[in-house]
XYZ file of C-alpha atoms in Angstrom:
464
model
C 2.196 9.407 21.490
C 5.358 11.389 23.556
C 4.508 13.870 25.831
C 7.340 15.748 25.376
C 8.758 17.559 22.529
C 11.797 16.152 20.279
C 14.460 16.916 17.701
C 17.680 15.254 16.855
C 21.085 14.923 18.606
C 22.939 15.809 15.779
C 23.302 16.932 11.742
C 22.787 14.391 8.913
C 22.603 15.148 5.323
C 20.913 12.995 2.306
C 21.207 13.837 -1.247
C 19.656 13.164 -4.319
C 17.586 14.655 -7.306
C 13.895 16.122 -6.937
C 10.849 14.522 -8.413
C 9.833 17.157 -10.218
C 12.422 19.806 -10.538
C 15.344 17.287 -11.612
C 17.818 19.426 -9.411
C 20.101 17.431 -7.422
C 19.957 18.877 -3.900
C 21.452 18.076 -0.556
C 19.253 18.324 2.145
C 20.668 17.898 6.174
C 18.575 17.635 9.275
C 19.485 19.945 12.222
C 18.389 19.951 15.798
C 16.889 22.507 16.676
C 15.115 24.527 20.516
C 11.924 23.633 21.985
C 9.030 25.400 20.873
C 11.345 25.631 17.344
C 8.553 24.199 14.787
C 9.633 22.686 11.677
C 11.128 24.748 8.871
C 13.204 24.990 5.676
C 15.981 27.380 5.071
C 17.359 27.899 1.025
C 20.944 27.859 1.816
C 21.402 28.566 -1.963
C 19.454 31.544 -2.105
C 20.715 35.391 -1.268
C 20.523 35.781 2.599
C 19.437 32.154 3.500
C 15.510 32.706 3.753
C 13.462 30.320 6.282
C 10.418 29.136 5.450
C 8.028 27.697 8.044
C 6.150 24.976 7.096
C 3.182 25.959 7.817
C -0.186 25.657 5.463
C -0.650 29.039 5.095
C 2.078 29.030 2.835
C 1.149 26.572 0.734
C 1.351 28.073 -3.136
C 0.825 25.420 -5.105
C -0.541 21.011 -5.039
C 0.628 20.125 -8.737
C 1.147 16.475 -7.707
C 3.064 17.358 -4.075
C 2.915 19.845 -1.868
C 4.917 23.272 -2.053
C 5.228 26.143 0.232
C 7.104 29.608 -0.483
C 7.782 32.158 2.506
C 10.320 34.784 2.640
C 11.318 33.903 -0.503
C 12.432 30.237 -0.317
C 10.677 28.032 -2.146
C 10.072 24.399 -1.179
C 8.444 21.961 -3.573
C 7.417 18.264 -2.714
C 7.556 18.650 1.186
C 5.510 16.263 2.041
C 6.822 12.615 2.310
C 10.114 14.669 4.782
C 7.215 16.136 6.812
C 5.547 12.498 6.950
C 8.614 11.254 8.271
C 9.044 13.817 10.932
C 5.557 13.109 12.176
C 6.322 9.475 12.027
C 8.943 9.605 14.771
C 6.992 12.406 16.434
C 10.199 14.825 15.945
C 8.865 18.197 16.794
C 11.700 21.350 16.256
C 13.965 20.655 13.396
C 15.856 22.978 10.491
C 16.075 21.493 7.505
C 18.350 22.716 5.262
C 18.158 22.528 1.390
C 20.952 24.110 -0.964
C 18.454 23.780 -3.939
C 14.282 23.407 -4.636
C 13.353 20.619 -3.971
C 14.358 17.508 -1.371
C 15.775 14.382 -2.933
C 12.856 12.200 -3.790
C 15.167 9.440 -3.207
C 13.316 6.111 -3.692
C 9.963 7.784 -3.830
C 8.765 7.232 -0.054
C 9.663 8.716 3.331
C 11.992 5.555 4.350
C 15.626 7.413 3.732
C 14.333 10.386 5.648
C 13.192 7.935 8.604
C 16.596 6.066 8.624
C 18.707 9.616 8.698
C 17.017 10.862 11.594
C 17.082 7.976 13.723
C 20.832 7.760 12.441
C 20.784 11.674 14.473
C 18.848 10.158 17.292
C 15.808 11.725 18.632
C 16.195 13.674 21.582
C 13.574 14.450 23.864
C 13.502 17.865 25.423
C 12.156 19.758 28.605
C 8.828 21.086 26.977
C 5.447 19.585 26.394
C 4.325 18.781 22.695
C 1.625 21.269 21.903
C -1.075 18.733 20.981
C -4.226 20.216 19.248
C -7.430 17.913 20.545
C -10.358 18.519 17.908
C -13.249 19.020 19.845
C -15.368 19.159 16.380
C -15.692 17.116 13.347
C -13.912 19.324 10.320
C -14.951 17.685 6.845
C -14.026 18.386 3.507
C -15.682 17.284 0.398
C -15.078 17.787 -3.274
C -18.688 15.815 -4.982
C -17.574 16.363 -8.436
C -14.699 14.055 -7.957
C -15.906 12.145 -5.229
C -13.097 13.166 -2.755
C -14.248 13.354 1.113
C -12.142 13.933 3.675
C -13.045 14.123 7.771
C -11.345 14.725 11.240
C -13.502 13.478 13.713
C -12.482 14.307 17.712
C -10.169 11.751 19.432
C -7.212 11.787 22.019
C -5.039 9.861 19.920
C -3.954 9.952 16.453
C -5.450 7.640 13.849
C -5.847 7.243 9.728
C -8.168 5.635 7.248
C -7.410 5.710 3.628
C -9.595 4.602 0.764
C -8.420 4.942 -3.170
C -10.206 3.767 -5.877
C -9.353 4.662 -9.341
C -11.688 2.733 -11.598
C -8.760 0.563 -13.285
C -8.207 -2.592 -14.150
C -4.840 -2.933 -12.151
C -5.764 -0.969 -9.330
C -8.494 -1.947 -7.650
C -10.538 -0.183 -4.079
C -7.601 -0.076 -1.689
C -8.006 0.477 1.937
C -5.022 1.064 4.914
C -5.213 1.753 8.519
C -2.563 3.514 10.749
C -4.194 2.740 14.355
C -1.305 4.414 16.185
C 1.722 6.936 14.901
C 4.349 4.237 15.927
C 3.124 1.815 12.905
C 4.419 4.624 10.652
C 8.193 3.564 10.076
C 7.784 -0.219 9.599
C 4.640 -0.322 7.996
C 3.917 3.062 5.529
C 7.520 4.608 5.560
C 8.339 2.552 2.460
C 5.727 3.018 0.445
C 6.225 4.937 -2.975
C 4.566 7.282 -4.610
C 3.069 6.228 -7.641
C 1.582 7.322 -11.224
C -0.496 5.911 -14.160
C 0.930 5.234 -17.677
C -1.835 8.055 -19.414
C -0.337 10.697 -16.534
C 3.458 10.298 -17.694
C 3.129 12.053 -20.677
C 1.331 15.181 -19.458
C 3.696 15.556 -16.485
C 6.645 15.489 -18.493
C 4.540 17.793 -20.795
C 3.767 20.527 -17.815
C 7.197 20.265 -16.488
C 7.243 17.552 -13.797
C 8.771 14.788 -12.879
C 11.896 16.146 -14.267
C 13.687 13.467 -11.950
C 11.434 10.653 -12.087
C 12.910 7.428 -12.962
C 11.221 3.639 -12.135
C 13.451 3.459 -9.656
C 12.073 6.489 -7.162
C 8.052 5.749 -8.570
C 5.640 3.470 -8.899
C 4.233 3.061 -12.903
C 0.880 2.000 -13.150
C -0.815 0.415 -17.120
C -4.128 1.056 -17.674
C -4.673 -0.751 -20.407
C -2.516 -2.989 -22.286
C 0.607 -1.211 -24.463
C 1.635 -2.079 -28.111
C 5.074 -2.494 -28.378
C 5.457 1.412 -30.199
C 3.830 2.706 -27.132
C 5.901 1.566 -24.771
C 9.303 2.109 -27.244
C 7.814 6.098 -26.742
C 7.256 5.220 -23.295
C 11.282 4.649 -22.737
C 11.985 7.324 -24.635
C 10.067 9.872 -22.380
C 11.544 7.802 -19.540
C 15.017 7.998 -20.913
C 14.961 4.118 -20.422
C 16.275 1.681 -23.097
C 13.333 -1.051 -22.923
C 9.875 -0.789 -20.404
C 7.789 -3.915 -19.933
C 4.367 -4.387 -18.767
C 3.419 -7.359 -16.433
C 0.445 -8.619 -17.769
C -0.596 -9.787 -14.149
C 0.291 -6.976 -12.030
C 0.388 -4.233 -14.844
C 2.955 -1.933 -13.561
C 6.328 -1.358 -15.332
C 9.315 -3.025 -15.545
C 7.445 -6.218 -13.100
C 8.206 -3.228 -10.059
C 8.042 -5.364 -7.035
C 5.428 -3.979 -4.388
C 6.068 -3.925 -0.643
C 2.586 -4.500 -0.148
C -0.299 -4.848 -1.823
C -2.269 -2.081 -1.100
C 1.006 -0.200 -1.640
C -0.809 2.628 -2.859
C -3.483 3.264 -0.616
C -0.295 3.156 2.080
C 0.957 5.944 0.416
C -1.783 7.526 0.111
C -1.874 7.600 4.103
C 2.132 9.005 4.034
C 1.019 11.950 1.697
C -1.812 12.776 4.164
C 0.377 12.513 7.630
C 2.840 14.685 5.955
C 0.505 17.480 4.428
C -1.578 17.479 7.576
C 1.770 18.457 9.504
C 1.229 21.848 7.814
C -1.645 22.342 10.252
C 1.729 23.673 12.812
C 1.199 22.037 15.523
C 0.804 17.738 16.329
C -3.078 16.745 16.556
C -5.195 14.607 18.142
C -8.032 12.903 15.886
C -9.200 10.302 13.523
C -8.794 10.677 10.310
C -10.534 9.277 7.610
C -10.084 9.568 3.994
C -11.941 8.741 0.303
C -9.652 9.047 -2.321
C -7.687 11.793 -1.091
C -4.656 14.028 -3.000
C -2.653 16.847 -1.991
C -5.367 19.862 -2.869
C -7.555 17.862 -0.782
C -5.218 17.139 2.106
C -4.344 20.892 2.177
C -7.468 22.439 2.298
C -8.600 19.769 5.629
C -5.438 20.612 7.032
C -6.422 24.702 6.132
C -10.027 23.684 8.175
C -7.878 22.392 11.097
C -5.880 25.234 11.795
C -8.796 28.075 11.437
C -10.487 25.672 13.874
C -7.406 25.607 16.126
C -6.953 29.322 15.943
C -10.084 29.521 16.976
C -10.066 27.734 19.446
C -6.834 29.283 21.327
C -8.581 32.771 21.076
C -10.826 31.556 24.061
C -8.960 28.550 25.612
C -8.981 27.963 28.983
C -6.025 25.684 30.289
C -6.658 22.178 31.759
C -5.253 20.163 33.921
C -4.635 16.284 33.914
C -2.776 15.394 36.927
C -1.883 12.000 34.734
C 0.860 14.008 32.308
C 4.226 14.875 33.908
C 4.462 18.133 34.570
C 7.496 20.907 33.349
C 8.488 21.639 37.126
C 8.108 19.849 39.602
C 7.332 21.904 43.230
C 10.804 20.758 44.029
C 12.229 22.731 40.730
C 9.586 25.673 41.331
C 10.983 25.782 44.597
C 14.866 25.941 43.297
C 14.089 28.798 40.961
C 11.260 31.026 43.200
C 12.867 32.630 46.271
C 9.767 31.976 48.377
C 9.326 29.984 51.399
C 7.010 28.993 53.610
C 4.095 30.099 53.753
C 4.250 32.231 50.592
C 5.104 28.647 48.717
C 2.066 29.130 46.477
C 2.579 26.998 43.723
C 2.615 23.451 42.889
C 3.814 22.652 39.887
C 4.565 23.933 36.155
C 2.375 22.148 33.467
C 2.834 24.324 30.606
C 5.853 27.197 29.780
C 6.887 28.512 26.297
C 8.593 31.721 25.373
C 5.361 34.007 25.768
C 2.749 31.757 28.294
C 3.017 29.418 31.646
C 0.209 27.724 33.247
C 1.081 26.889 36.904
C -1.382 25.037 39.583
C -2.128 25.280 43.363
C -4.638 22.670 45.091
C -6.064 24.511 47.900
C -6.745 22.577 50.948
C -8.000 23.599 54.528
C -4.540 23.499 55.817
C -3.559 27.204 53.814
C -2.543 29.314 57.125
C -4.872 31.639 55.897
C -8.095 30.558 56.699
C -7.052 30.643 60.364
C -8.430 34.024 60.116
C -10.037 34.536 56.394
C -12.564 33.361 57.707
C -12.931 30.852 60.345
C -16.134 29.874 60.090
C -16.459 30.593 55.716
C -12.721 30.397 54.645
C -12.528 31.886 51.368
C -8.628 32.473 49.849
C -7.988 36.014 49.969
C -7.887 37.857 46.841
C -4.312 39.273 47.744
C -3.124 35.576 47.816
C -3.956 34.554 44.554
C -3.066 37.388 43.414
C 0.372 36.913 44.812
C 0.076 33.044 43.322
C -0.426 34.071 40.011
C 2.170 36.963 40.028
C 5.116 33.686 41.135
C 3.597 31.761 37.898
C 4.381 34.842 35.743
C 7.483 34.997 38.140
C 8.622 31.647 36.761
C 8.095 32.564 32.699
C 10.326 35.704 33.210
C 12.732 33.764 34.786
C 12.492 31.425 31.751
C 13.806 33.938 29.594
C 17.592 33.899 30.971
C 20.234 30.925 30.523
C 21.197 31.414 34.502
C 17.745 31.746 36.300
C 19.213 31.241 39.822
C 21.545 34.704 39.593
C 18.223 36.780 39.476
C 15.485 38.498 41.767
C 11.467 38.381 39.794
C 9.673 41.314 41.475
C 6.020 42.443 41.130
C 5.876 45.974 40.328
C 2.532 47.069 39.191
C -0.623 45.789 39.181
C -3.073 46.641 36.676
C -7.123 46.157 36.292
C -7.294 43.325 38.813
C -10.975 41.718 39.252
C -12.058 39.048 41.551
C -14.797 37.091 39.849
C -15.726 34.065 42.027
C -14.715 32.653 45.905
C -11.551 30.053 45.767
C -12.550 27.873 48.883
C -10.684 24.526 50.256
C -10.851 21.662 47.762
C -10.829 23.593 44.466
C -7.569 23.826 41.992
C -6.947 26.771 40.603
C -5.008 26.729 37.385
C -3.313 30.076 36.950
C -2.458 31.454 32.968
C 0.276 34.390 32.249
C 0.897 35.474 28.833
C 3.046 38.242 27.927
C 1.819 41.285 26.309
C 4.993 42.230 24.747
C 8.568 40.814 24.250
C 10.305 41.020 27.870
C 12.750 44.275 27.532
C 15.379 45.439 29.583
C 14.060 42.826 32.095
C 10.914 44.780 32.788
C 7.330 41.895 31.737
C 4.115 43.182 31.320
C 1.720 40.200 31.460
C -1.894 38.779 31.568
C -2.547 36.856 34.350
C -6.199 34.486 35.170
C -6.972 31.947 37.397
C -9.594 29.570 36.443
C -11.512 27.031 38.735
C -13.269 24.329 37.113
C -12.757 26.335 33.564
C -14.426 29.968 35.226
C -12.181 32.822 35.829
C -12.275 33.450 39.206
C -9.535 36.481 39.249
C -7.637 38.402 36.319
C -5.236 41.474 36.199
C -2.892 43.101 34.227
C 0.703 42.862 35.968
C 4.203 44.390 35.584
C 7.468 42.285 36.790
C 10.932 43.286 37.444
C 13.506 40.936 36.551
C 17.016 42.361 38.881
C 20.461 40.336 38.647
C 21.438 39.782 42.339
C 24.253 41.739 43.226
């Protein structure tokens, strides 16, 4: 999986008619910053609303997925969002000038081929995996629908479907890693049973279904009246039935567990409403969209959670954000006040910077020679040039300003920092940055214990 966040070099636009609404739409990719998200903006609608796509906005699972905030309504996000997570693009507007994307053949393959047409980019910012640490299950007995998202550092699927017919036997797919998603699921179409046609049409869906953008299962075998009302729904002159296969008009499949495949696409894409990429294994009996929503729902209270006490970690395997070379560049500090060694995390509101302290710190010359211990003072002053480094992050021209600690609030000292520990220092604003005066949160942790916390308040002055 990248590292690194994505979007997309450039604009593209697709257009077509929704599934269910029958409204022909255009819909266009844009790139978009780091740290962005994925959302929808209503260009038809008064003042352009945004909605993020997010689960918590999630209004209705009618046979797709459909999310309404600030007044735009989205319905049927999921096989766009499937593709996004498919070629792990992270910050991206999409914009729709009607309700619904183009269903286009009825899988997620157009949407991958238009955004690798506007070429991934990546961009300076880590992805914001979440890493269950927990198993999160859901279950539904009465229709014999379990889902579960067991704890992994990778991302995996299992689907199984089994709907009791005589076409459609117990189908099973696998997606071991997210890279199989484009050449072996991005395809796959969504599909419906003969008996369902009727009702949908009946409750208002599938206003632009055709054969051509869906899959049409038989479950039993049609007289020739049924099927003559069968094109008539369909707004088809003449629907067969292969005998062998059962599905109409002798459909050709791209695989043969087709629908189980597509099964997986609708999951990966409604799970992408949890907000941010995960890490697990998911595995999956008979799922559908009310189902996929309400795991992804368990995944993000979990998540939330979990960031309400989350200490930051450290692999020294990932890449960092800055180097100590470009820490160096943008912090006026030299020798020996160089205090930090590289930038692992930044966003708009929160850095995590790390220092290794060894025996050679010029401090313990004299704090103390025979029990050095880092003064209090110093990593104070360490974790003051990590918050140094966010403010700076909030102007285009970093290198034309001065960050200077002016207040220190509520500072506590909660364990020694001796040679040979790594202290992994957190800031987090308290409030947007105004008239270039921060107040943050600062903690250093060793081996996930604070060992020393205050409130601080930086200065951010254009040189003259």
């Amino acid at each position: 999986m990248n590292n690194k966040q994505h979007t997309i070099t450039k604009a593209v636009t697709l257009s077509g008619v929704g599934l269910h609404t029958g409204v022909v739409a255009n819909l266009t990719f844009l790139p978009a910053p780091a740290n962005h998200g994925i959302k929808f903006q209503r260009v038809d609608l008064p003042g352009q609303p945004i909605a993020d796509a997010d689960v918590d906005y999630v209004v209705d699972t009618s046979r797709g997925t459909t999310i309404e905030h600030n007044g735009a309504r989205i319905n049927t996000v999921e096989h766009v969002l499937a593709a996004l997570v498919g070629l792990e693009v992270d910050n991206i507007l999409i914009q729709l000038d009607g309700p619904e994307p183009p269903i286009m053949d009825g899988s997620s393959i157009k949407f991958v081929e238009a955004l690798k047409d506007a070429v991934p980019l990546e961009q300076d910012a880590h992805r914001k995996f979440f890493e269950l640490t927990e198993e999160v299950r859901y279950k539904d007995l009465e229709n014999g629908i379990e889902l579960a998202a067991l704890p992994l550092n990778d991302y995996r699927m299992a689907v199984m479907v089994d709907y009791n017919s005589k076409f459609l036997s117990s189908q099973h797919a696998n997606l071991s890693h997210v890279s199989q998603f484009e050449k072996d699921f991005s395809m796959c179409r969504t599909f419906c049973f003969v008996h369902e046609l009727e009702v949908l049409y009946k409750a208002g869906l599938i206003k632009g279904g055709d054969l051509n953008n869906a899959i049409v299962i038989a479950d039993k075998d049609y007289s020739e009246s049924e099927l003559a009302h069968l094109s008539e729904v369909l707004g088809k002159p003449k629907i067969s039935v292969s005998k062998e296969a059962g599905i109409l008009n002798n459909t050709n499949l791209h695989f043969n567990n087709e629908m189980a495949r597509h099964k997986l696409l609708d999951l990966m894409g409604d799970l992408a409403l949890v907000g941010r990429p995960i890490k697990a294994q998911i595995l999956a009996s008979r799922p559908g969209h009310a189902s996929n929503v309400e795991l992804a729902r368990k995944i993000k209270k979990l998540m939330l959670d979990a960031e309400k006490n989350k200490v930051p970690t450290y692999d020294p395997k990932q890449p960092p954000i800055f180097t100590h070379e470009r820490v160096y560049e943008l912090l006026p500090h030299r020798y020996p006040f160089q205090m930090i060694d590289k930038i692992i995390y930044l966003d708009d509101n929160s850095v995590v910077g790390v220092k290794n302290v060894t025996m050679n710190e010029n401090y313990f010359m004299g704090h103390f020679p025979n029990n050095p211990v880092m003064p209090g003072v110093m990593q104070v002053e360490a974790m003051a040039q990590t918050g140094g480094i966010l403010v700076l992050s909030s102007v285009e021209d970093p290198e034309n300003y001065w960050p200077y600690l002016v207040g220190i609030e509520n500072c506590r000292f909660r364990k020694s920092v001796i040679p040979g520990d790594t202290i992994i220092f957190k800031c987090e604003l308290q409030a947007p940055i105004r008239r270039g005066i921060a107040k943050m949160i600062g903690k250093a942790y060793v081996a996930g214990q604070v060992v020393c916390e205050a409130e601080m308040t930086a200065s951010l002055v254009r040189k003259s």
